[in-house]
Coordinates of C-alpha atoms in Angstrom, one line a residue:
Chain A
M1 CA 35.2 58.8 -45.8
D2 CA 31.7 60.2 -45.6
L3 CA 30.7 59.2 -41.9
P4 CA 27.2 60.3 -41.8
L5 CA 26.6 58.6 -45.3
L6 CA 28.1 55.4 -43.8
L7 CA 25.8 55.5 -40.5
G8 CA 22.8 56.6 -42.6
I9 CA 22.6 53.5 -44.6
L10 CA 23.3 51.3 -41.7
P11 CA 19.4 50.7 -40.8
Q12 CA 18.7 49.5 -44.0
V13 CA 21.7 47.3 -44.3
L14 CA 20.8 45.6 -41.0
L15 CA 17.0 45.3 -42.0
D16 CA 18.3 43.6 -45.2
G17 CA 20.8 41.5 -43.1
L18 CA 17.9 40.4 -41.1
I19 CA 15.7 39.4 -43.9
L20 CA 18.4 37.2 -45.4
G21 CA 19.2 35.7 -41.9
F22 CA 15.6 34.8 -41.0
M23 CA 15.7 32.9 -44.5
Y24 CA 19.2 31.1 -43.7
A25 CA 17.6 30.4 -40.2
L26 CA 14.6 28.5 -41.5
I27 CA 16.3 26.5 -43.8
A28 CA 19.4 26.0 -41.1
L29 CA 16.7 24.2 -39.0
G30 CA 16.1 21.5 -41.4
Y31 CA 20.0 20.5 -41.2
T32 CA 20.1 21.2 -37.3
M33 CA 17.3 18.9 -36.4
V34 CA 18.3 16.2 -38.9
Y35 CA 21.7 16.3 -37.5
G36 CA 20.2 16.2 -33.9
V37 CA 18.4 13.0 -34.5
L38 CA 20.7 11.1 -37.0
E39 CA 24.0 12.9 -36.8
F40 CA 23.8 12.9 -40.3
I41 CA 24.0 15.8 -42.8
N42 CA 21.0 15.8 -45.2
F43 CA 22.5 17.4 -48.3
A44 CA 19.6 17.3 -50.2
H45 CA 18.0 19.8 -48.0
S46 CA 19.1 22.6 -50.4
E47 CA 16.9 21.0 -53.0
I48 CA 13.8 20.0 -50.5
F49 CA 14.1 23.8 -49.8
I50 CA 13.9 25.0 -53.4
V51 CA 11.1 22.6 -54.3
G52 CA 9.0 24.6 -51.9
A53 CA 9.8 27.8 -54.0
F54 CA 8.9 25.8 -57.1
V55 CA 5.6 24.5 -55.6
G56 CA 5.0 28.2 -54.5
V57 CA 5.8 29.7 -58.1
E58 CA 3.5 27.1 -59.6
L59 CA 0.5 27.6 -57.6
L60 CA 0.8 31.5 -58.0
L61 CA 1.0 31.2 -61.6
G62 CA -2.0 28.9 -61.5
L63 CA -3.9 31.3 -59.6
K64 CA -2.8 34.2 -62.1
S65 CA -4.0 32.1 -65.0
A66 CA -7.2 31.4 -63.4
G67 CA -7.7 35.1 -62.7
L68 CA -7.6 34.6 -58.9
L69 CA -4.4 36.3 -57.9
D70 CA -6.1 39.8 -57.9
A71 CA -9.5 38.7 -56.9
L72 CA -8.3 36.7 -53.6
P73 CA -7.6 38.8 -50.5
W74 CA -3.8 38.7 -50.6
P75 CA -2.9 37.6 -47.2
L76 CA -5.0 34.2 -47.8
V77 CA -2.9 33.8 -51.2
L78 CA 0.4 33.8 -49.3
V79 CA -1.1 31.7 -46.5
L80 CA -2.3 29.3 -49.1
V81 CA 1.2 29.3 -50.9
L82 CA 3.1 29.2 -47.8
V83 CA 1.1 26.0 -46.7
A84 CA 1.5 24.3 -50.2
G85 CA 5.3 25.0 -50.4
M86 CA 5.6 23.5 -46.6
A87 CA 3.4 20.3 -47.2
A88 CA 5.4 19.8 -50.3
S89 CA 8.7 20.1 -49.1
G90 CA 7.8 18.4 -45.5
V91 CA 6.4 15.4 -47.6
L92 CA 9.4 15.4 -49.9
A93 CA 11.6 15.2 -47.0
V94 CA 9.9 12.6 -45.5
T95 CA 9.8 10.4 -48.5
V96 CA 13.5 11.1 -49.4
E97 CA 14.2 9.8 -45.6
R98 CA 12.0 6.9 -46.1
V99 CA 13.7 5.9 -49.7
A100 CA 17.2 6.7 -49.5
Y101 CA 18.1 7.1 -45.8
R102 CA 16.6 4.5 -43.8
P103 CA 17.7 1.8 -45.6
L104 CA 21.3 2.6 -45.1
R105 CA 20.8 3.7 -41.2
H106 CA 23.2 1.2 -40.1
A107 CA 25.5 1.4 -43.1
P108 CA 28.9 3.3 -42.6
R109 CA 28.4 7.0 -42.3
L110 CA 29.6 8.0 -45.6
I111 CA 27.2 5.7 -47.4
P112 CA 24.1 7.9 -46.5
L113 CA 25.9 11.1 -47.1
I114 CA 26.7 10.0 -50.7
S115 CA 23.0 8.8 -51.0
A116 CA 22.1 12.4 -49.9
I117 CA 24.3 14.0 -52.7
G118 CA 22.8 11.7 -55.1
I119 CA 19.2 12.7 -54.0
S120 CA 20.3 16.6 -54.4
F121 CA 21.4 16.0 -57.7
F122 CA 18.4 13.7 -58.7
L123 CA 16.1 16.5 -57.4
Q124 CA 17.9 19.2 -59.2
D125 CA 17.4 17.3 -62.5
A126 CA 13.9 16.3 -62.0
I127 CA 12.8 19.7 -61.2
R128 CA 14.7 20.9 -64.4
L129 CA 13.0 18.2 -66.5
F130 CA 9.6 18.7 -65.0
E131 CA 10.0 22.8 -65.7
S132 CA 11.2 22.4 -69.2
L133 CA 8.5 20.2 -70.4
W134 CA 5.4 21.6 -68.3
R135 CA 6.6 25.7 -69.1
N136 CA 9.8 25.2 -71.3
A137 CA 11.7 27.3 -69.0
F138 CA 14.7 27.4 -66.8
N139 CA 14.2 30.5 -64.9
L140 CA 10.9 31.3 -63.3
V141 CA 9.6 34.6 -62.1
Y142 CA 7.4 34.9 -59.2
P143 CA 4.4 36.6 -59.9
T144 CA 4.1 39.9 -58.2
M145 CA 1.2 41.4 -56.3
D146 CA 1.4 45.1 -56.1
V147 CA 0.5 45.2 -52.6
L148 CA 3.9 43.6 -51.8
N149 CA 5.8 46.1 -53.5
V150 CA 4.2 48.9 -51.5
R151 CA 7.0 50.4 -49.6
F152 CA 7.0 52.3 -46.2
E153 CA 9.6 55.2 -45.8
L154 CA 11.0 55.2 -42.1
T155 CA 13.7 57.7 -42.6
Q156 CA 14.9 59.4 -45.5
T157 CA 17.6 56.7 -45.8
V158 CA 15.5 53.5 -44.7
D159 CA 12.2 52.1 -46.2
V160 CA 10.8 48.7 -45.8
S161 CA 8.5 46.9 -48.3
V162 CA 5.5 44.9 -47.5
K163 CA 7.2 41.6 -48.6
S164 CA 10.3 42.2 -46.6
L165 CA 7.6 42.7 -43.6
V166 CA 5.7 39.5 -44.6
V167 CA 9.0 37.7 -44.7
I168 CA 9.8 38.8 -41.3
V169 CA 6.5 38.2 -39.7
A170 CA 6.1 34.8 -41.2
A171 CA 9.7 33.6 -40.0
L172 CA 9.2 35.1 -36.6
A173 CA 5.8 32.9 -36.6
M174 CA 7.3 29.8 -37.6
L175 CA 10.2 29.9 -35.4
G176 CA 8.1 30.7 -32.5
V177 CA 5.8 27.8 -33.2
L178 CA 8.6 25.6 -33.6
H179 CA 10.1 26.8 -30.4
L180 CA 6.7 25.9 -28.5
L181 CA 6.5 22.5 -30.2
V182 CA 9.9 21.5 -29.5
N183 CA 9.9 22.6 -26.0
R184 CA 6.6 22.7 -24.7
T185 CA 4.8 19.6 -25.9
K186 CA 5.1 15.8 -25.4
V187 CA 6.1 14.7 -28.8
G188 CA 8.9 17.8 -28.8
T189 CA 10.2 16.4 -25.7
A190 CA 10.2 13.0 -27.3
I191 CA 12.1 14.6 -30.3
R192 CA 14.7 15.7 -27.9
A193 CA 14.8 12.4 -26.2
V194 CA 15.6 10.3 -29.5
A195 CA 18.0 13.1 -30.3
E196 CA 20.1 11.9 -27.0
D197 CA 19.6 8.3 -26.9
Q198 CA 17.4 6.2 -29.4
A199 CA 17.7 3.0 -27.5
A200 CA 16.4 4.5 -24.3
A201 CA 13.7 6.3 -26.0
S202 CA 12.3 3.2 -27.5
L203 CA 12.4 1.7 -23.8
M204 CA 9.9 4.6 -23.1
G205 CA 7.5 3.5 -26.0
I206 CA 8.7 5.9 -28.2
N207 CA 8.4 4.7 -31.8
V208 CA 11.9 6.0 -32.9
N209 CA 11.1 5.6 -36.8
R210 CA 7.8 7.7 -36.3
I211 CA 9.7 10.5 -34.3
I212 CA 12.8 10.5 -37.2
S213 CA 9.8 10.8 -40.0
L214 CA 8.4 13.8 -38.2
T215 CA 11.7 15.6 -37.6
F216 CA 12.2 15.3 -41.4
L217 CA 8.4 16.7 -42.0
I218 CA 9.1 19.6 -39.7
G219 CA 12.4 20.0 -41.2
G220 CA 11.4 20.1 -44.8
A221 CA 8.5 22.0 -44.0
M222 CA 10.3 24.9 -42.6
G223 CA 12.8 24.4 -45.6
G224 CA 9.6 24.9 -47.8
A225 CA 8.3 27.9 -46.3
A226 CA 12.0 29.4 -46.6
G227 CA 11.6 28.7 -50.2
V228 CA 8.4 30.4 -50.7
L229 CA 9.6 33.4 -48.7
F230 CA 12.8 33.4 -51.0
G231 CA 10.8 33.6 -54.1
V232 CA 8.7 36.4 -52.8
Q233 CA 11.5 38.2 -51.6
Y234 CA 14.1 38.0 -54.4
G235 CA 11.5 37.0 -57.2
L236 CA 13.7 34.9 -59.5
I237 CA 14.5 30.9 -59.3
N238 CA 15.8 28.3 -61.3
P239 CA 16.7 24.3 -60.6
Y240 CA 19.8 25.1 -59.3
T241 CA 19.1 28.3 -57.2
G242 CA 18.8 26.3 -53.8
F243 CA 22.5 25.0 -53.7
I244 CA 24.3 28.3 -52.5
P245 CA 21.3 29.4 -49.9
G246 CA 21.8 25.7 -48.9
L247 CA 25.1 25.8 -48.4
K248 CA 25.0 28.9 -46.5
A249 CA 22.1 27.7 -44.2
F250 CA 24.2 24.6 -43.4
T251 CA 27.2 26.9 -42.5
A252 CA 24.9 28.8 -40.3
A253 CA 23.8 25.7 -38.4
V254 CA 27.4 24.8 -38.0
L255 CA 28.0 28.3 -36.8
G256 CA 25.0 28.1 -34.3
G257 CA 26.3 24.7 -33.1
I258 CA 24.9 22.0 -35.2
G259 CA 21.8 20.0 -33.7
N260 CA 21.0 22.9 -31.8
I261 CA 17.7 24.6 -32.7
P262 CA 18.1 27.8 -31.2
G263 CA 21.7 27.9 -32.4
A264 CA 20.6 27.4 -36.0
M265 CA 18.3 30.5 -35.8
L266 CA 21.1 32.7 -34.1
G267 CA 23.7 31.3 -36.8
G268 CA 21.4 32.1 -39.7
L269 CA 21.2 35.6 -38.3
V270 CA 24.6 36.0 -37.8
L271 CA 25.4 35.2 -41.1
G272 CA 22.9 37.2 -42.8
L273 CA 24.0 40.2 -41.3
L274 CA 27.9 39.8 -41.9
E275 CA 27.0 39.1 -45.4
A276 CA 24.7 42.2 -45.7
L277 CA 27.3 44.4 -43.9
A278 CA 29.9 43.1 -46.4
A279 CA 28.1 43.8 -49.2
S280 CA 27.2 47.2 -48.3
Y281 CA 30.5 48.4 -46.7
L282 CA 33.5 46.5 -48.2
S283 CA 33.5 48.6 -51.2
L284 CA 33.0 52.1 -49.3
L285 CA 35.6 51.4 -46.5
T286 CA 38.2 50.0 -48.9
G287 CA 37.8 52.7 -51.3
G288 CA 36.6 50.1 -53.8
A289 CA 39.7 47.8 -53.7
F290 CA 37.1 45.1 -52.6
G291 CA 33.6 45.2 -54.0
A292 CA 30.5 43.9 -52.9
E293 CA 31.4 40.5 -54.6
Y294 CA 33.5 39.5 -51.7
K295 CA 30.9 39.9 -49.3
D296 CA 30.9 35.9 -49.1
I297 CA 34.8 35.6 -48.4
F298 CA 34.4 38.5 -45.7
A299 CA 31.2 36.3 -44.1
F300 CA 33.0 32.9 -44.3
S301 CA 36.4 34.6 -43.0
V302 CA 34.7 35.6 -39.8
L303 CA 33.1 32.5 -39.6
I304 CA 36.1 30.8 -39.8
V305 CA 37.5 32.9 -36.8
I306 CA 34.4 32.3 -34.7
L307 CA 34.8 28.5 -35.4
I308 CA 38.6 28.6 -34.6
F309 CA 37.6 30.2 -30.9
R310 CA 34.2 28.1 -30.6
P311 CA 34.6 24.8 -32.6
K312 CA 31.3 23.7 -31.3
G313 CA 29.5 26.8 -32.5
L314 CA 28.1 29.5 -31.1
L315 CA 25.7 27.9 -28.8
G316 CA 27.0 24.4 -29.2
E317 CA 27.8 23.5 -25.6
V318 CA 27.5 19.9 -24.8
I319 CA 26.1 19.1 -21.5
R320 CA 27.7 15.9 -20.3
G321 CA 26.1 13.2 -18.2
R322 CA 28.0 11.9 -15.1
A323 CA 29.0 8.2 -15.4
Chain B
M1 CA 4.3 -14.4 -15.6
L2 CA 7.5 -14.3 -17.5
R3 CA 8.7 -17.5 -19.1
I4 CA 12.1 -17.9 -21.3
D5 CA 12.7 -21.0 -23.1
D6 CA 16.0 -22.2 -25.0
L7 CA 16.9 -18.7 -25.8
H8 CA 19.6 -18.2 -28.3
V9 CA 20.9 -14.5 -29.1
Y10 CA 23.7 -13.5 -31.5
Y11 CA 25.6 -10.4 -31.9
G12 CA 26.7 -11.2 -35.6
E13 CA 28.6 -14.5 -35.3
I14 CA 29.2 -14.1 -31.5
H15 CA 26.8 -16.6 -29.6
A16 CA 26.0 -14.7 -26.8
L17 CA 22.9 -16.7 -25.1
K18 CA 23.0 -20.4 -25.6
G19 CA 19.8 -21.7 -24.7
V20 CA 19.0 -19.5 -21.8
G21 CA 15.8 -20.5 -19.7
L22 CA 14.3 -18.9 -16.7
E23 CA 10.9 -18.1 -15.2
V24 CA 9.8 -15.1 -13.0
C25 CA 6.6 -15.4 -11.4
R26 CA 4.1 -12.7 -10.2
G27 CA 5.3 -10.7 -7.2
E28 CA 8.5 -12.1 -7.2
I29 CA 12.0 -10.5 -7.2
V30 CA 14.3 -12.6 -9.2
A31 CA 18.1 -12.0 -9.3
L32 CA 20.1 -12.8 -12.3
L33 CA 23.9 -13.0 -11.3
G34 CA 27.0 -13.6 -13.2
N35 CA 30.2 -12.3 -14.3
N36 CA 30.9 -9.5 -16.9
G37 CA 30.1 -10.9 -20.3
A38 CA 28.1 -13.9 -18.7
G39 CA 24.7 -12.5 -21.0
K40 CA 23.0 -10.8 -18.4
T41 CA 22.6 -7.7 -20.0
T42 CA 21.4 -9.4 -23.3
T43 CA 18.9 -11.5 -21.5
L44 CA 17.2 -8.2 -20.2
K45 CA 17.7 -6.3 -23.6
T46 CA 16.2 -9.4 -25.5
I47 CA 13.2 -9.3 -23.1
S48 CA 12.7 -5.7 -23.7
G49 CA 12.9 -5.9 -27.5
L50 CA 16.0 -4.0 -28.1
L51 CA 17.8 -7.4 -29.3
S52 CA 15.9 -10.1 -31.5
P53 CA 16.3 -13.8 -30.5
R54 CA 17.4 -16.1 -33.1
R55 CA 15.7 -18.9 -31.4
G56 CA 13.9 -19.7 -28.5
H57 CA 10.7 -18.4 -26.6
I58 CA 9.8 -15.4 -24.6
T59 CA 6.3 -15.4 -23.2
L60 CA 4.7 -12.9 -21.0
E61 CA 1.4 -13.5 -19.3
E62 CA 0.9 -16.3 -21.9
R63 CA 1.6 -14.2 -24.9
S64 CA 4.9 -14.4 -27.1
L65 CA 7.1 -11.4 -26.6
A66 CA 10.1 -12.7 -28.8
G67 CA 10.7 -10.2 -31.6
V68 CA 8.2 -7.7 -30.5
A69 CA 9.6 -4.3 -31.1
A70 CA 11.0 -2.4 -27.8
H71 CA 8.3 0.5 -28.1
D72 CA 5.6 -2.1 -28.3
V73 CA 6.9 -4.0 -25.2
V74 CA 6.0 -1.1 -23.2
L75 CA 2.5 -1.5 -23.7
R76 CA 2.4 -4.9 -22.5
G77 CA 3.8 -3.9 -19.1
V78 CA 7.3 -4.2 -18.9
A79 CA 9.6 -1.2 -18.1
H80 CA 13.5 -1.8 -18.7
V81 CA 16.1 0.5 -16.4
P82 CA 19.1 -0.1 -18.6
E83 CA 22.7 -0.3 -17.7
G84 CA 24.4 2.8 -17.1
R85 CA 20.8 4.5 -16.4
R86 CA 20.5 6.1 -19.8
I87 CA 18.6 9.0 -18.5
F88 CA 18.0 11.8 -21.0
N89 CA 20.8 14.3 -19.7
R90 CA 19.5 17.2 -21.5
L91 CA 16.0 16.9 -20.5
T92 CA 14.8 17.9 -17.2
V93 CA 13.6 15.4 -14.4
R94 CA 10.0 16.3 -14.9
E95 CA 10.5 15.8 -18.7
N96 CA 12.4 12.6 -18.0
L97 CA 9.5 11.4 -16.0
T98 CA 6.8 12.5 -18.8
M99 CA 8.7 10.3 -20.9
G100 CA 8.4 7.2 -18.8
A101 CA 4.5 7.7 -19.3
Y102 CA 5.0 8.4 -22.9
L103 CA 2.2 5.9 -24.3
R104 CA -0.2 6.4 -21.4
T105 CA -3.4 8.5 -21.7
D106 CA -5.0 7.3 -18.6
D107 CA -5.7 9.6 -15.7
G108 CA -3.3 7.2 -13.3
I109 CA -0.1 9.5 -14.5
E110 CA -0.4 12.2 -11.8
P111 CA -1.0 9.6 -9.0
D112 CA 2.0 7.6 -10.4
L113 CA 4.1 10.7 -10.3
E114 CA 3.2 11.3 -6.6
R115 CA 4.2 7.9 -5.9
V116 CA 7.6 8.2 -7.7
F117 CA 8.1 11.3 -5.6
T118 CA 7.1 9.5 -2.3
L119 CA 9.7 6.8 -3.3
F120 CA 12.4 9.5 -4.1
P121 CA 11.8 12.8 -2.4
R122 CA 15.2 14.0 -4.1
L123 CA 13.5 13.9 -7.5
K124 CA 10.7 16.3 -6.3
E125 CA 13.4 18.8 -5.1
R126 CA 15.1 18.9 -8.5
I127 CA 12.1 18.6 -10.7
G128 CA 13.0 21.4 -12.9
Q129 CA 16.8 20.6 -12.7
V130 CA 18.5 19.5 -16.1
A131 CA 18.9 15.6 -15.5
G132 CA 22.9 15.7 -16.6
T133 CA 23.6 17.8 -13.5
L134 CA 22.4 15.2 -11.1
S135 CA 24.6 13.2 -9.0
G136 CA 24.9 9.5 -9.8
G137 CA 22.6 8.2 -7.1
E138 CA 20.0 10.6 -8.0
Q139 CA 20.4 9.7 -12.0
Q140 CA 19.8 6.2 -10.8
M141 CA 16.6 7.1 -9.0
L142 CA 15.5 8.9 -12.0
A143 CA 16.1 6.2 -14.0
I144 CA 14.2 3.8 -11.6
G145 CA 11.4 6.5 -11.4
R146 CA 11.1 7.0 -15.2
A147 CA 10.5 3.4 -15.5
L148 CA 7.8 3.4 -13.0
M149 CA 6.0 5.9 -15.0
A150 CA 5.0 3.4 -17.3
S151 CA 3.1 1.7 -14.4
P152 CA 4.9 -1.8 -15.3
R153 CA 3.7 -5.0 -14.0
L154 CA 7.3 -6.1 -14.6
L155 CA 10.3 -4.2 -13.9
L156 CA 13.8 -5.1 -15.4
L157 CA 16.5 -3.7 -13.5
D158 CA 20.2 -3.6 -15.1
E159 CA 23.0 -3.2 -12.4
P160 CA 21.2 -0.5 -10.3
S161 CA 24.2 -0.5 -7.8
M162 CA 26.8 0.4 -10.7
G163 CA 29.2 3.2 -9.6
L164 CA 27.4 4.0 -6.5
A165 CA 28.7 4.7 -2.8
P166 CA 27.7 1.8 -0.3
V167 CA 25.1 3.9 1.6
L168 CA 23.5 4.6 -1.5
V169 CA 23.4 0.9 -2.8
E170 CA 21.6 0.4 0.6
Q171 CA 19.0 2.9 0.2
I172 CA 18.3 1.9 -3.7
F173 CA 17.8 -1.9 -2.7
A174 CA 15.4 -0.7 -0.1
T175 CA 13.4 1.1 -2.5
I176 CA 13.6 -1.8 -4.9
R177 CA 12.0 -4.0 -2.2
E178 CA 9.5 -1.5 -1.3
I179 CA 8.4 -1.2 -5.2
N180 CA 8.1 -5.2 -5.2
Q181 CA 6.0 -5.0 -2.1
Q182 CA 3.7 -2.6 -3.7
G183 CA 3.1 -5.1 -6.4
T184 CA 5.8 -4.6 -9.2
T185 CA 7.3 -8.0 -10.2
I186 CA 11.1 -7.8 -10.5
L187 CA 13.8 -9.3 -12.6
L188 CA 17.3 -8.0 -11.2
V189 CA 20.6 -8.1 -12.9
E190 CA 23.3 -7.4 -10.5
Q191 CA 27.3 -7.9 -10.1
N192 CA 26.8 -7.1 -6.6
A193 CA 25.6 -10.7 -5.6
A194 CA 25.4 -10.1 -1.8
M195 CA 23.0 -7.1 -2.1
A196 CA 21.0 -8.9 -4.7
L197 CA 20.7 -12.0 -3.0
E198 CA 19.6 -10.2 0.1
I199 CA 16.3 -8.9 -1.1
A200 CA 15.6 -11.4 -3.9
H201 CA 13.2 -14.6 -3.4
R202 CA 15.2 -16.4 -6.3
G203 CA 18.1 -16.4 -8.3
Y204 CA 19.8 -17.7 -11.5
V205 CA 23.6 -17.8 -12.1
L206 CA 24.4 -17.1 -15.9
E207 CA 27.9 -18.3 -17.0
T208 CA 29.2 -17.6 -20.8
G209 CA 25.3 -17.8 -22.2
V210 CA 24.2 -20.7 -20.2
I211 CA 22.1 -21.0 -16.6
A212 CA 24.7 -22.8 -14.5
L213 CA 22.6 -22.7 -11.2
T214 CA 19.4 -21.8 -10.1
G215 CA 17.4 -22.0 -6.9
S216 CA 15.9 -19.8 -3.9
A217 CA 18.0 -16.5 -2.4
A218 CA 19.0 -18.5 0.8
E219 CA 20.3 -21.8 -1.4
L220 CA 22.4 -19.8 -3.4
G221 CA 23.8 -17.6 -0.8
E222 CA 24.8 -20.8 0.8
N223 CA 26.3 -22.5 -2.3
A224 CA 29.9 -23.0 -2.3
D225 CA 30.6 -22.3 -5.6
V226 CA 28.4 -18.9 -5.7
R227 CA 30.0 -18.1 -2.5
R228 CA 33.6 -18.5 -4.0
A229 CA 32.7 -17.1 -7.6
Y230 CA 30.4 -14.0 -6.7
L231 CA 30.7 -13.5 -2.7
G232 CA 34.3 -13.1 -2.8
E233 CA 35.1 -15.8 -0.4

């Protein structure tokens, strides 16, 4: 086996894994924050994520046909697209909660879950219907901006593109802002209070429904940002693209400890790295017996092992109050 | 200050309060006594908006309070220290106290924080600590302190002695009396009738959803039925 070759590609593999991991982390936040306040898995979140990607591509295509894509400075374009995707996904998440989950708040737990799956199908096909009427297209390609594809060569075997840097910087910035919001502001403290005890929170004067809406807004916006970044990084989306990344992000949230915000970030990064490592090394290490297509099997096997030994997830520690 | 008339509350089909009426005047400590399941906690939860009455009136300072949402009742000057304390275990002591003042924007928050620390110096020592790691007595202090951060005119206390060692109970009750002397009206639910009647001005005895008896604390303490049923004679 060619050890220098194996080690030589490692930095590149880690970089790819990190990018994928940040994407999962951003999506996983939506699952984990909603679970934190409602103990409910929002299975429509994968579609809330992909709606962000579609709003992003529509805006980019609109700018392109207006001739503005190359006329405007590219960081401004990216910020515009990110904000639009975040706003659309955030508002959509709040609306879905209002229409499909809140009326079922006191129903048995399976009922809102089924409602979420229904919303997921509804959104997939609504996007498909809209795009087939509007563009007569199923797959949409993100318009490229030349600057995003510029690559910097770090070493002979490692290079990094501008769009990869954009994904990392944007994801880090959003995770940082979210961390400050949740841990350093009064409204963030209120979110954590509602997550722990809704009745006690309402006795403090906290409007619980408003905090729940806010949680969906933030989680949805993070998902929308991930959608735009996903489109920028991988280029091709269709109405069903959200499902697999959504499922993996949900897994990442469980891996980190569902309901735990730093856990979702960590779980996303771990899953992304595992997947990238498996994709590059499985085939090399097994002499081709297991190809890169086994990456998910490898990543999920590791997850199963981790969850056997830490069923609450990596950071899912429960602090029990004394009676 | 607080007046309740003919209050009926149901849990599904269970008729928990069957026409409860009581009154709390400004400056008083009123004790609400009774056995498990008599409806004491239900009464407090209905006042603070966690439960809605099916029938009856609750008026606070001449304005109706029945059916007002819990998060709006706080704005009317009522703070509720719920049964079992219900502090936020994963939040720090400081964050718990901040949540108590959630709706306030006035500049009285800092002085009120100092007031809470004067009443409960232990909380100041533990200010950065996660609340779930506090002892039972400290958690009760935090629950009361958190409620005081809303600067309430009426404080509802549900079983502040529950699960505490006798020496701590003495201490908590002395502080409750002090809070009252500083001008806060108190409605106190207690199973520890002896302690409650010691600091209360008046009391009500609740039996299976109806008020069975009322009088001054001294009268209730001498009542033969009360002594037999609640004071262990």
